[in-house]
Structure formats: structure tokens, C-alpha cells
Tab-separated table of C-alpha atoms and ligand atoms in Angstrom:
chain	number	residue	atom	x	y	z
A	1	UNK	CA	0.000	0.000	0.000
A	2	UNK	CA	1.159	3.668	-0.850
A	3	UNK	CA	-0.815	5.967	0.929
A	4	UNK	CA	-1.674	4.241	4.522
A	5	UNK	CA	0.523	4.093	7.678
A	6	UNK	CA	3.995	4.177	8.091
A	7	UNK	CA	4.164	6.788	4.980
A	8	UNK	CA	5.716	10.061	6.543
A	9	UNK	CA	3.828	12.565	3.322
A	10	UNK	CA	-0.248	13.147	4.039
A	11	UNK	CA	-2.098	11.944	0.735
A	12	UNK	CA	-3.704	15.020	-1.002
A	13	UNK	CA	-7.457	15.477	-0.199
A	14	UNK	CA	-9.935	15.339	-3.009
A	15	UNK	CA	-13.403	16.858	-3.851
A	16	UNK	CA	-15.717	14.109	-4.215
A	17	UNK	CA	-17.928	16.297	-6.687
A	18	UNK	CA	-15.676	18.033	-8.991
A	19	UNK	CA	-12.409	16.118	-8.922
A	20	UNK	CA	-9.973	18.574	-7.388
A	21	UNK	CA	-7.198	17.726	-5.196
A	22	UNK	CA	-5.210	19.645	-2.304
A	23	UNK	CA	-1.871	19.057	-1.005
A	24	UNK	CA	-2.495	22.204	1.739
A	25	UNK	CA	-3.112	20.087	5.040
A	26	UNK	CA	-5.426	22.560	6.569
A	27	UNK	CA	-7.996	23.736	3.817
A	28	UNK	CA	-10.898	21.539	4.094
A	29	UNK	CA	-13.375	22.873	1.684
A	30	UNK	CA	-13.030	22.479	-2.213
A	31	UNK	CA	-13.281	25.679	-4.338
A	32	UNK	CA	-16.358	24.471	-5.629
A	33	UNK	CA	-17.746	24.847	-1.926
A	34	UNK	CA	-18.182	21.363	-1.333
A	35	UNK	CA	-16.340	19.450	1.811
A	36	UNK	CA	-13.271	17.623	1.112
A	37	UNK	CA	-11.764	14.153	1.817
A	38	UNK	CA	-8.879	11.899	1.962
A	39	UNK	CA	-8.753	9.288	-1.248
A	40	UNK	CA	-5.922	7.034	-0.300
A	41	UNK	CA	-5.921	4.469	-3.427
A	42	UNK	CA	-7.450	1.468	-2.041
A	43	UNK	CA	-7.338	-0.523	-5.342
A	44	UNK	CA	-4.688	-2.812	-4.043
A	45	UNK	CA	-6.095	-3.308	-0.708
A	46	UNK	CA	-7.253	-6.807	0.570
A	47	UNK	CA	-8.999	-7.809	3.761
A	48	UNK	CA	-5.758	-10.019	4.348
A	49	UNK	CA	-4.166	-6.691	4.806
A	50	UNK	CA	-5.939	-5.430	7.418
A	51	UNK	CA	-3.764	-5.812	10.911
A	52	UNK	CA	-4.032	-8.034	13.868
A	53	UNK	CA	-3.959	-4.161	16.139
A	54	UNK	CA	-6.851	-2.451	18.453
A	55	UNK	CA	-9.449	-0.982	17.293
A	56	UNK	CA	-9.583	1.233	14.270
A	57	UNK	CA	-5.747	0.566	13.507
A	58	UNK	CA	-6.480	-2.360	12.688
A	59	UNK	CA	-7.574	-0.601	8.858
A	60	UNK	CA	-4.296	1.355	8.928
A	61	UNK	CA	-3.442	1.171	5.148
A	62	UNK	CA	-6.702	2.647	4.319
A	63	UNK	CA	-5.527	5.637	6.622
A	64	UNK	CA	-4.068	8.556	6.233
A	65	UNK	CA	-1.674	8.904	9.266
A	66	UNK	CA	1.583	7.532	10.730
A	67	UNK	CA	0.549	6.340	14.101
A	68	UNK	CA	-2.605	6.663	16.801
A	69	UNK	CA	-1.625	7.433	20.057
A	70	UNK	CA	-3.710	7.684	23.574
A	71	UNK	CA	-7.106	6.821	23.327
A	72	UNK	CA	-7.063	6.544	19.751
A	73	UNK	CA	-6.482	2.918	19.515
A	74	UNK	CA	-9.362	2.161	21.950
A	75	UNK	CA	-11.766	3.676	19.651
A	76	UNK	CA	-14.047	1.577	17.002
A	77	UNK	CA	-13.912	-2.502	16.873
A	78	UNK	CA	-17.830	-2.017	18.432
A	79	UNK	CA	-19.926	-4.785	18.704
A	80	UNK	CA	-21.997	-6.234	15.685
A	81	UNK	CA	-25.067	-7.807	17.430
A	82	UNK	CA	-28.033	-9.457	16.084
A	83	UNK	CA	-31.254	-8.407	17.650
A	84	UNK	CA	-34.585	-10.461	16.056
A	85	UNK	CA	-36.984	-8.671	18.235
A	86	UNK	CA	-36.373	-5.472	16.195
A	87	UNK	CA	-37.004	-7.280	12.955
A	88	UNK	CA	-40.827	-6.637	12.708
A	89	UNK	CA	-40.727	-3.436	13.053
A	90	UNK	CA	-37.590	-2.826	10.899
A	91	UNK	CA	-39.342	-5.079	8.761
A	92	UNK	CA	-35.944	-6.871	7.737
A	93	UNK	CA	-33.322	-9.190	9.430
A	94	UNK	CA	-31.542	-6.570	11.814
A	95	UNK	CA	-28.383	-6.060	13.052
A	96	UNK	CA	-27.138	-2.978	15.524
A	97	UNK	CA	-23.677	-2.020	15.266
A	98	UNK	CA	-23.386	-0.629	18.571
A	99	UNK	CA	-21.703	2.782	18.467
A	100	UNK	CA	-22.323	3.422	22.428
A	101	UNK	CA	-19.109	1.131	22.788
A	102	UNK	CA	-16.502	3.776	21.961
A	103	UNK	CA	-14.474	5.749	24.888
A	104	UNK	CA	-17.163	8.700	24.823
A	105	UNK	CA	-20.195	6.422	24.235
A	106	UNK	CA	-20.497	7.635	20.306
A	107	UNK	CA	-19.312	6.887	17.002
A	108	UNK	CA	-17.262	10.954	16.968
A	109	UNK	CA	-14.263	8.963	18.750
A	110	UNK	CA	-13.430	7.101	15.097
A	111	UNK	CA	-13.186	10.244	13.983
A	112	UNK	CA	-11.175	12.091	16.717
A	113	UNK	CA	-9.004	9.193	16.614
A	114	UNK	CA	-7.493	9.853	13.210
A	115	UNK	CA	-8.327	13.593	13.698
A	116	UNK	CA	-5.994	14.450	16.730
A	117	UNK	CA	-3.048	12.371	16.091
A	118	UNK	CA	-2.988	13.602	12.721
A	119	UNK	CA	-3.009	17.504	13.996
A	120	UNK	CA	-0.310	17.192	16.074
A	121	UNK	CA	1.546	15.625	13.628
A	122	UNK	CA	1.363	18.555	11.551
A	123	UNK	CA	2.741	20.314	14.809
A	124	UNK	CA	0.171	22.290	15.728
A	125	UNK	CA	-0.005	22.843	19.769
A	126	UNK	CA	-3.806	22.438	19.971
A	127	UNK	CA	-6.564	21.393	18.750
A	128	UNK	CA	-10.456	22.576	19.259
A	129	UNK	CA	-13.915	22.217	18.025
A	130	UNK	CA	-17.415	23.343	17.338
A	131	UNK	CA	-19.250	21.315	19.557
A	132	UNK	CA	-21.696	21.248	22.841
A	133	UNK	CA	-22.732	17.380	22.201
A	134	UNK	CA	-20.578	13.917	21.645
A	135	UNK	CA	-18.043	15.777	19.525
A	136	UNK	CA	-17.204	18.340	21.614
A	137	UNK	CA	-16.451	15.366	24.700
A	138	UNK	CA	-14.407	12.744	21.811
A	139	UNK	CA	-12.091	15.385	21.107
A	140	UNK	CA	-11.482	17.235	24.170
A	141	UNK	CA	-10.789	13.346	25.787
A	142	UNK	CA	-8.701	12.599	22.638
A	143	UNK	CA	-6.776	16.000	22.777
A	144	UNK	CA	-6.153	15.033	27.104
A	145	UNK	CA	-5.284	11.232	26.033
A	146	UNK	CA	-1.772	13.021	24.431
A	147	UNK	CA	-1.059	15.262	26.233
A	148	UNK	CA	-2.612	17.999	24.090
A	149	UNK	CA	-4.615	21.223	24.850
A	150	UNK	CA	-8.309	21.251	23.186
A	151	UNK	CA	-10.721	25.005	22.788
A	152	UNK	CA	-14.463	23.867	22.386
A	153	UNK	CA	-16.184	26.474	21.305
A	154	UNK	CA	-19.833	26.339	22.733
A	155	UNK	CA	-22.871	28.160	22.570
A	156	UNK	CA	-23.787	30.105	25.511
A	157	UNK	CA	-26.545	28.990	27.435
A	158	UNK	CA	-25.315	25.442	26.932
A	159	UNK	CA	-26.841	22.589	29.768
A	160	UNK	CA	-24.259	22.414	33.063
A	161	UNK	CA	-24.727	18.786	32.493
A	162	UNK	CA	-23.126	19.069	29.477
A	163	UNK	CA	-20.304	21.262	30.304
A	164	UNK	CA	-19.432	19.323	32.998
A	165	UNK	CA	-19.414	16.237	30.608
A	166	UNK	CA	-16.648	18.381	28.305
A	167	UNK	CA	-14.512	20.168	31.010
A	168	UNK	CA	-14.017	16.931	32.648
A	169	UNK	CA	-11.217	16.231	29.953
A	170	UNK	CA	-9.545	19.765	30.763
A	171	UNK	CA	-10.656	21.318	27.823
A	172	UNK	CA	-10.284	25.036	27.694
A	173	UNK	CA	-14.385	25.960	26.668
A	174	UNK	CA	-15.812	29.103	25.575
A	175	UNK	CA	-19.602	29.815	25.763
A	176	UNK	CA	-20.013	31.787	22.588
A	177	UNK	CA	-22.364	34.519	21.787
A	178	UNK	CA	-24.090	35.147	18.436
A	179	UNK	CA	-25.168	33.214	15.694
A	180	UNK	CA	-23.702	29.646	16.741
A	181	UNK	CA	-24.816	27.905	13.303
A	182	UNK	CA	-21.442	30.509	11.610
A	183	UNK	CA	-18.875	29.270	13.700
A	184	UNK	CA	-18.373	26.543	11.805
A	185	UNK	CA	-16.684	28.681	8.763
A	186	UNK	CA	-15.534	31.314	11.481
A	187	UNK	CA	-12.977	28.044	12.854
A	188	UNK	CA	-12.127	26.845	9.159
A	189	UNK	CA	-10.796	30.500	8.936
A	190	UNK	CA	-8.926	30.276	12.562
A	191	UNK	CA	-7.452	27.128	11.510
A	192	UNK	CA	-5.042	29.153	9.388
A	193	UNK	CA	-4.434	32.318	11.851
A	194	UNK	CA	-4.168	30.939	15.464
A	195	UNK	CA	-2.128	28.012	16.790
A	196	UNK	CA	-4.687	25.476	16.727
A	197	UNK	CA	-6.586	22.939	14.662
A	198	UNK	CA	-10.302	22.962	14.767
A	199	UNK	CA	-11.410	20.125	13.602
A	200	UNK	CA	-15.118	20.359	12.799
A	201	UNK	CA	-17.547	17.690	11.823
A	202	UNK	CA	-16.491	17.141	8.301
A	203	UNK	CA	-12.494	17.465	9.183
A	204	UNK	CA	-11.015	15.114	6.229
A	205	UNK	CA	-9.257	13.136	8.758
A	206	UNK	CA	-12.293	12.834	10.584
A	207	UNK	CA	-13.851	11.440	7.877
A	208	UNK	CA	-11.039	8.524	7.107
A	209	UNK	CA	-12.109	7.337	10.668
A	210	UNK	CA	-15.406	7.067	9.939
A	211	UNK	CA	-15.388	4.686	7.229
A	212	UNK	CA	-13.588	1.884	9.883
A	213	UNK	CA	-17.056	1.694	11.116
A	214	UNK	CA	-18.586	0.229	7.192
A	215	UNK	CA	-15.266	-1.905	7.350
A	216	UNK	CA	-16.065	-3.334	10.420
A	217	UNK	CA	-19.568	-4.161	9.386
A	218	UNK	CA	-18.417	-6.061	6.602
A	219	UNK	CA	-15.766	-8.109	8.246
A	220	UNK	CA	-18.606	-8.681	11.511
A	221	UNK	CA	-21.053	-10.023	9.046
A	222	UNK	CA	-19.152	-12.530	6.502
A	223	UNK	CA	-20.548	-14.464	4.830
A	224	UNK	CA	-23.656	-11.881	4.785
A	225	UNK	CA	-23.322	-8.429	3.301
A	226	UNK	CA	-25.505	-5.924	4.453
A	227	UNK	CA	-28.927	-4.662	2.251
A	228	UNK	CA	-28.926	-1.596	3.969
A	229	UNK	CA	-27.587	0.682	6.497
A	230	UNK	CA	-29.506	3.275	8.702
A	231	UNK	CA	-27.831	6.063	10.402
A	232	UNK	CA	-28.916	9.345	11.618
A	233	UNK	CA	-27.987	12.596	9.312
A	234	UNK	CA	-27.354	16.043	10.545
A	235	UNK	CA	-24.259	17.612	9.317
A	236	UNK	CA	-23.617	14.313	6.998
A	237	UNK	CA	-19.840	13.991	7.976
A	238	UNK	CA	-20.798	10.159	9.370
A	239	UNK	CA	-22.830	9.395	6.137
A	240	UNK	CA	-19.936	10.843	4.342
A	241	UNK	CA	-17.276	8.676	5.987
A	242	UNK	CA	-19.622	5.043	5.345
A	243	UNK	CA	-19.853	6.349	1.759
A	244	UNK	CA	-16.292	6.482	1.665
A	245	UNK	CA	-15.673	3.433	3.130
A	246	UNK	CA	-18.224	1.803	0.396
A	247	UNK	CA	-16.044	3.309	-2.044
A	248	UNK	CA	-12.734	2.171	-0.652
A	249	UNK	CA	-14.013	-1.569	-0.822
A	250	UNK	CA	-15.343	-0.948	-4.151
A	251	UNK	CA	-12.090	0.430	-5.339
A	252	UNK	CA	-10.587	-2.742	-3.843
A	253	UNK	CA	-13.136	-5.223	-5.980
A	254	UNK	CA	-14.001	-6.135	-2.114
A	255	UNK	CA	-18.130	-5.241	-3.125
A	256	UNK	CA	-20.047	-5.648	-5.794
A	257	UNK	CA	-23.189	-4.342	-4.715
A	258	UNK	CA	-23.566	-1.072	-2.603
A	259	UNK	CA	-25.235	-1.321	0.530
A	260	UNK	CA	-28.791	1.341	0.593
A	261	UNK	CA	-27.313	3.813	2.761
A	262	UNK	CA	-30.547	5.283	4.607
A	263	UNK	CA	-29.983	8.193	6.438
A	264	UNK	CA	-32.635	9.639	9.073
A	265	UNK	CA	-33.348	12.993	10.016
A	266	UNK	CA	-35.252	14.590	12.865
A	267	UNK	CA	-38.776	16.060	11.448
A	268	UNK	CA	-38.309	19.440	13.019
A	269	UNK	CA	-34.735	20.049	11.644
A	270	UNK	CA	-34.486	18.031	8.329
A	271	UNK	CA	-32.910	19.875	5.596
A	272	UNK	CA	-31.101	16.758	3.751
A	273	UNK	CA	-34.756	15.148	3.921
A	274	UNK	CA	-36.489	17.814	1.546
A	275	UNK	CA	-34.087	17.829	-0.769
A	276	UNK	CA	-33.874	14.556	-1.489
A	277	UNK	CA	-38.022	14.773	-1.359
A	278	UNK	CA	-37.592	17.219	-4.315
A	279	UNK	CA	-35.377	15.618	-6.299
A	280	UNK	CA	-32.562	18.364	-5.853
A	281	UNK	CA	-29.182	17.835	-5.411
A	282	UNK	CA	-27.917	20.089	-3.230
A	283	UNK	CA	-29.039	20.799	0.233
A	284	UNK	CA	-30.375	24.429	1.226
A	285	UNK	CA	-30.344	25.572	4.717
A	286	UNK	CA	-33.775	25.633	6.429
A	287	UNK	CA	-34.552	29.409	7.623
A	288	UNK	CA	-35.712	29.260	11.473
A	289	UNK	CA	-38.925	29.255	10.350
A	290	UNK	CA	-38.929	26.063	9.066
A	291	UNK	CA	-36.933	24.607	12.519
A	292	UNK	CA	-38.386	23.465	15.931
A	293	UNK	CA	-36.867	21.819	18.789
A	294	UNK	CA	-36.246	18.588	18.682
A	295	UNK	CA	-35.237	15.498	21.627
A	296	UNK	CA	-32.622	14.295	19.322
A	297	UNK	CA	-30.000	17.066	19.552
A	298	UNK	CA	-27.543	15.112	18.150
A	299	UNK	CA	-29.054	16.081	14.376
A	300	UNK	CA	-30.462	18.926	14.848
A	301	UNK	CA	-28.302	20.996	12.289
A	302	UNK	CA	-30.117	23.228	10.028
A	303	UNK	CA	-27.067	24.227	7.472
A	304	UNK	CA	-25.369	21.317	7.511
A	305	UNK	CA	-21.539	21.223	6.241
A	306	UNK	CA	-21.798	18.222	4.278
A	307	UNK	CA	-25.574	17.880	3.728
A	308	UNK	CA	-24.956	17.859	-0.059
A	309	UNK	CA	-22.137	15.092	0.247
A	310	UNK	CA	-24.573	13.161	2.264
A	311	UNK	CA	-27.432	13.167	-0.523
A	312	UNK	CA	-24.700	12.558	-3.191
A	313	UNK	CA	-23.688	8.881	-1.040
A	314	UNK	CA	-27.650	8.475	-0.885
A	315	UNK	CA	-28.637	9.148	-4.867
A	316	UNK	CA	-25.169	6.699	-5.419
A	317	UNK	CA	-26.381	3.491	-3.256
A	318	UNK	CA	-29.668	3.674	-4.387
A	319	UNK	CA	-30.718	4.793	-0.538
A	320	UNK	CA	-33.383	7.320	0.949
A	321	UNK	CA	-33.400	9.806	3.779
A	322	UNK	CA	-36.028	9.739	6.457
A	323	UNK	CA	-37.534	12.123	8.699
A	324	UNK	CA	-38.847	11.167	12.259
A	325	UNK	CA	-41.245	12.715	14.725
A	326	UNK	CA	-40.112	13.193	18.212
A	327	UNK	CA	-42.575	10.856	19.545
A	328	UNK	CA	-41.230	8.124	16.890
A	329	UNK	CA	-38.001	8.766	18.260
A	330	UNK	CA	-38.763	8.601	22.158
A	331	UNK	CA	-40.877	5.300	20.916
A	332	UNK	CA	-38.059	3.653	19.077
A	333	UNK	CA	-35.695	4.784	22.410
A	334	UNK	CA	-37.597	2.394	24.183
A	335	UNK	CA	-37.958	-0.551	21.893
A	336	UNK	CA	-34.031	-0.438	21.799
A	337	UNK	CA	-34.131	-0.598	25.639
A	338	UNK	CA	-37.039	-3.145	25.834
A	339	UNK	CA	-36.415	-4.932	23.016
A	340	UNK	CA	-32.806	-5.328	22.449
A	341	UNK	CA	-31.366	-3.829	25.594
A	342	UNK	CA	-29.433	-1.086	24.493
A	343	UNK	CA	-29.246	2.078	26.021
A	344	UNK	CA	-29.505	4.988	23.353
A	345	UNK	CA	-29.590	8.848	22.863
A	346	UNK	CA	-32.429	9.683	20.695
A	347	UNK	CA	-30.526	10.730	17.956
A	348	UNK	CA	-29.048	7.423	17.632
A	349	UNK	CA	-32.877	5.948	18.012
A	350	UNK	CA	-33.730	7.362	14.753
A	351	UNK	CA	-32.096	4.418	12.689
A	352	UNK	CA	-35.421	2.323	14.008
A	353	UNK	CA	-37.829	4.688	13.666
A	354	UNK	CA	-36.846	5.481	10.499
A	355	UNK	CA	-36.451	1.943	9.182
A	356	UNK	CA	-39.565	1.206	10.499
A	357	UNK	CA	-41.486	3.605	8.157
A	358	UNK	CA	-39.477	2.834	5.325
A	359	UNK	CA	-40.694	-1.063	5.681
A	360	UNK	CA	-44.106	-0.030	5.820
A	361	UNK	CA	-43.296	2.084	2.625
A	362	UNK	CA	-42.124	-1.442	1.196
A	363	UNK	CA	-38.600	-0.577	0.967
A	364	UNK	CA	-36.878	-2.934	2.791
A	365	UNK	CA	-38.031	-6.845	2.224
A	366	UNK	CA	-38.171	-9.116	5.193
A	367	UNK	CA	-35.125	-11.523	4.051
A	368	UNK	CA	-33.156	-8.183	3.687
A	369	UNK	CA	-29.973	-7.570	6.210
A	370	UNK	CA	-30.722	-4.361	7.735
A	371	UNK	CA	-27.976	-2.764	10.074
A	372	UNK	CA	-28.554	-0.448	12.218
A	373	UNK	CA	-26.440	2.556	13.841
A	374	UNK	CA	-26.834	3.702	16.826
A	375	UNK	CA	-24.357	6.209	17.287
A	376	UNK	CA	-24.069	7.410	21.079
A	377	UNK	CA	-24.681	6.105	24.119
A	378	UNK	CA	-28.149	7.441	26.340
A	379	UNK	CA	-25.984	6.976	29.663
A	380	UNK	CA	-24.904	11.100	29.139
A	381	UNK	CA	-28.961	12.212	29.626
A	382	UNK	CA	-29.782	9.905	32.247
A	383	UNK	CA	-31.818	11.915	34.682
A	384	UNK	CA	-31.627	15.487	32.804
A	385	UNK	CA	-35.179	15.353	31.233
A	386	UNK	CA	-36.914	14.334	34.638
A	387	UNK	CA	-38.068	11.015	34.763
A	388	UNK	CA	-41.200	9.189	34.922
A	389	UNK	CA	-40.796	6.289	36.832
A	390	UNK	CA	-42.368	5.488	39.971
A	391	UNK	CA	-41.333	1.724	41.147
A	392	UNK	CA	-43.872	0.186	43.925
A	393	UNK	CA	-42.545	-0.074	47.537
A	394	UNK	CA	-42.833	-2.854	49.620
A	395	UNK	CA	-41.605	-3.622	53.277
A	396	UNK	CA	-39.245	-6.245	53.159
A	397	UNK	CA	-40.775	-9.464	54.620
A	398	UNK	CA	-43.530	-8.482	52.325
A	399	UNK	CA	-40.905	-9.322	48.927
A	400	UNK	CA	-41.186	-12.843	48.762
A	401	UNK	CA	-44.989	-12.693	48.638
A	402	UNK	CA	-45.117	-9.644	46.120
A	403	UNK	CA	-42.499	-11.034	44.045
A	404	UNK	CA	-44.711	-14.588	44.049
A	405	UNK	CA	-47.323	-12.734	42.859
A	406	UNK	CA	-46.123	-10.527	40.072
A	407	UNK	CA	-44.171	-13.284	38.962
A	408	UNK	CA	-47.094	-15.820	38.377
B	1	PLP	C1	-22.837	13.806	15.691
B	1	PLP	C2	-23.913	12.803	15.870
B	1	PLP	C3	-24.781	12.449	14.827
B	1	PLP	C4	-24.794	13.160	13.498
B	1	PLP	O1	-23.669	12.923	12.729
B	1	PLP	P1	-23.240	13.928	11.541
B	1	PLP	O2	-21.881	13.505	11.204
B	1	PLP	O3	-23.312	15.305	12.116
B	1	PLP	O4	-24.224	13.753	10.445
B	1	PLP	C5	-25.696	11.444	15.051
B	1	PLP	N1	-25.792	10.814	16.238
B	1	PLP	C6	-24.981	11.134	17.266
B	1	PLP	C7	-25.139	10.412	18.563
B	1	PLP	C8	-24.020	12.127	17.114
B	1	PLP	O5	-23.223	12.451	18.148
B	2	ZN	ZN1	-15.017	20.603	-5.713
């Protein structure tokens, strides 16, 4: 392999639309507007060349860095478990790739994992993001696990829950002021005047760590392949990095058929949703009319970065995106719990939900292999929304008796 590890020059990033490559490390938009991302030749790859090393490194020639350090090797290899209860109402065979099983409980640490290394290889001091959710945490832990200093930029007002989450990492934040939604082009510009790399949702080298997670569901499920896969959508840097990952194998003559790659969007934030409903190809940012508040606040992106990219990887597997009602979400939150037993934000519910009105669409067919993302863990909201539930009380000789009788 030419490109991967062990190679001390970074491969030149591409635009997936118009063809154009960059050898300048720290631009990561095209020209053209459009996000960029790491092509690393993967023609010659095989899966005998994939290493016998933790986690994500264990894809190292399809990446474009030298070494992981700190947490970064702990991050990916998640579990690849078949749950049959969710099958009738994701009306297919279902597997859940189990995102929640990363170091911050979501699917951002594959991404931070190439991300941060891969900054301070360049020699920058610090690193930072855009971020009051999971990415904000992944990198700020990442930055800690080497020794590095991390900015998250949040927006003010932000939960103490959350904060508390971040700063527990020792991550320098700032509550920001103003129109939070701009920051995102207001770091791509910083990235080039101040010591530090912000790397944002769509970060190329985020993206290469993505794709580990569409190589690990093929390797999980040989001898199946998988009919489709369901993730949520908001800015579309995770739908980005499976796409590329489809690609990679594809390059490699490792796939013949694409997976559908169905992404789902919350219904009160769902810009990547009507344009693929109109038949565009380019996603349009939704004015704040057209934008509630939603439980899953994970996706809740109006403008996203790589919204376009993400309809482009839909239109080219032959997929669909999916919006999703609150109450479908909070619904398909507890069929994961109930059904399956996983424990999941609400953004990463939205896989189910939206599956599940896809099949009754007839979309998927029941012998179809339908995986499932849940990307990030519900331990972080435990207990911030209130909670419901009101077990009986009994005196304590009184347990055997009770328990005789609820028990049958
Ligand atoms: C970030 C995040 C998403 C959305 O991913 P994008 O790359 O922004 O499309 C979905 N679910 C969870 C749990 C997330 O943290
Ligand atoms: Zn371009």
C-alpha cells in the first residue's frame, strides 16, 4: 500500500464532486464549496491486509496517518449484534452495530481518533472544536489522552450537564455569543491564523475514521453483506465517511453491490430530507422558520456542512433519507431498551424509527440484512429530562410474597 501508515507525506485530499485535489493540510473545503476528503488508493487493498492491532488501527493502510496514540487505539472494533426482536418493526433481518461502545459512548471517537493524532503531527499545539454534544467530549478526551490542549467552542446557554461532561477532559471551553450555526466557517478560517486545529464535523481526517465503522460491518457479518444501512444525518460527515468506506471496498473489488445507505433525520430540523423529497441535489439551509426543537440534539443541524455530500452517497447506493417525529423517536428509544437492551440517545434511536417507516413504505423486504447505527450512548442524559418512573414499595418481609405474585 502507498498511501496508509507508516508513509511520513499526508495523501492530497480530493473533492468528491468536482475532482480537485489539495496538497495544503489545513484547507478543508473544495473551491467548488463542497467538503473535502482523503482518497488514499485502495485498489490494491485486501482484507488479508488489514492488521491483527486495536481498534480502528487495525484498517491502517486505508488511513491517512503515521501512528494513533492515547485513546485513539481504543476507539471503534464495536460490537456487531443481532437483535430479532427489532425485525418486525424494521421489517428486515436486523443487526445494531453498537456505536455506544466507543471511549465517549459515540461513534465521533473514530473520527477524533485519526483527527488528533494527525493535527499534532502537523505540529500544531492544539486542537479545538465546534461542539456542545458527543463531539465536543471525543475530542477534548482525545486531545487530554496526548497530552494535548483542546478550545471547544460552545454556545452560551449550553446545559451544566453538558459542560461538565466536556470540562471533565480539561478542555479550555468558551460559551459563545451570536449566531452559533457561523462558527463553523468562522474556525475553518482560525485554523489558518491561530495556533490550533479545529477540527469540525467534516475534518477530512475525521472522515477517514469514519469509514472503519462500514469496514467493520463487513468483516462482523461474513458471509452476509448488508442490504442496507440506517444512520442518523445532521451535518452528513458520518454518512460521508460510510460512503467512503463503500467506495474504498469498491475500489478494492471487495463489493459488488452497494449497501442502501438510509440516512434519518429529525422532522423538526431536516434539511437533507427535503431535498432529497424534491429531487434536488444540493441541500439548502432551512430558515428558522422552518426549525423546531427537537429530543434528538444530536441532528439537529439546520445548514449542515456536508448535507450535499450526504445526498450525493444516498442518490449513489440507491438509498433514501427519512424524517422522524419526536414521539417516533422517544418510541423507538424504548424498543431499543425493551427490546434489544441497548441504552440509546435519541438521535441514535432514529435508525429504528426510520427503518420502520421505510418497511411499511415497502422498501426494505423481510429476508433483507438491515444494520442499524446507533451512534451514542443514552448513559450522558440519564436523569436530565426528569423522569417518569415510579417503582412500587414494599416492606421487606412483604418481597417474597409480592415477588410470588407478580411473577405468576
Ligand atoms: C454527531 C452525531 C450524529 C450526526 O452525525 P453527523 O456527522 O453530524 O451527520 C448522530 N448521532 C450522534 C449520537 C451524534 O453524536
Ligand atoms: Zn469541488
Amino acid at each position: 500500500m502507498t498511501a496508509g501508515a507508516g508513509d511520513t507525506t499526508t495523501p492530497a485530499t480530493v473533492c468528491y464532486r468536482c475532482g480537485t485535489e489539495y496538497t495544503n493540510r489545513i484547507l478543508d473545503r473544495c473551491r467548488c464549496g463542497e467538503p473535502l476528503w482523503f482518497d488514499v488508493g485502495a485498489s490494491m487493498f485486501d482484507w488479508d491486509d488489514c492488521r491483527e492491532e486495536q481498534g480502528i488501527w487495525r484498517y491502517a493502510e486505508l488511513l491517512p496517518i503515521g501512528r494513533l496514540g492515547g485513546l485513539a487505539p481504543g476507539s471503534g472494533d464495536t460490537p456487531l449484534l443481532r437483535s430479532p426482536a427489532l425485525d418486525s418493526i424494521a421489517g428486515g433481518r436486523v443487526y445494531v452495530k453498537d456505536e455506544s461502545e466507543n471511549p465517549t459512548g459515540s461513534y465521533k471517537d473514530r473520527g477524533s481518533a485519526v483527527a488528533v493524532p494527525h493535527a499534532i503531527e502537523t505540529g500544531v499545539p492544539a486542537v479545538g472544536t465546534v461542539s456542545h454534544g458527543n463531539m465536543a467530549m471525543s475530542t477534548a478526551a482525545h486531545a487530554a489522552s496526548v497530552g494535548h490542549d483542546c478550545v471547544v467552542l460552545v454556545p452560551s446557554g449550553t446545559q451544566p450537564v453538558r459542560l461538565e461532561l466536556i470540562a471533565q477532559y480539561g478542555a479550555t471551553i468558551l460559551q459563545v455569543e451570536g449566531e452559533y450555526g457561523k462558527l463553523y466557517y468562522d474556525a475553518l478560517g482560525m485554523n489558518s491564523e491561530l495556533p490550533v486545529a479545529f477540527l469540525l464535523s467534516d475534518a477530512p481526517t475525521r472522515i477517514s475514521g469514519y469509514k472503519t465503522a462500514l469496514f467493520e460491518i463487513y468483516e462482523q457479518l461474513e458471509p452476509e453483506t448488508p442490504d442496507v444501512i440506517a444512520l442518523p444525518a445532521s451535518s452528513g460527515g458520518f454518512a460521508s465517511g460510510v460512503w467512503r468506506g463503500i467506495l474504498d471496498l469498491a475500489d478494492a473489488g471487495l463489493i459488488e453491490e452497494f449497501p442502501r445507505l438510509v440516512l434519518i433525520q429529525a422532522a423538526e430540523s431536516d434539511p437533507i430530507t427535503r431535498a432529497f423529497e424534491a429531487d434536488r441535489t444540493e441541500v439548502s439551509t432551512l430558515g428558522p422558520e422552518d426549525v423546531g426543537e427537537t429530543i434528538a440534539h444530536s441532528i439537529g443541524n439546520p445548514d449542515p456542512p456536508s448535507g450535499t455530500r450526504a445526498l450525493a452517497a444516498v442518490r449513489d447506493t440507491g438509498g433514501e433519507v427519512v424524517s422522524v417525529s419526536d414521539d417516533a423517536i422517544r418510541a423507538a428509544q424504548r424498543q431499543f431498551a425493551t427490546l434489544a437492551g441497548f441504552c440509546v440517545e435519541p438521535a441514535a434511536a432514529t435508525p429504528l424509527a426510520g427503518v420502520e417507516r421505510l418497511s411499511e413504505r415497502g422498501v426494505i423486504a423481510d429476508d433483507e440484512t438491515v444494520v442499524l447505527i446507533p451512534t451514542g450512548t443514552g448513559f450522558k442524559e440519564m436523569g436530565t429530562e426528569g423522569t417518569s418512573v415510579q417503582p412500587e414499595t414494599v416492606d421487606r418481609e412483604q418481597v417474597p410474597r409480592r415477588l410470588r405474585a407478580l411473577l405468576g
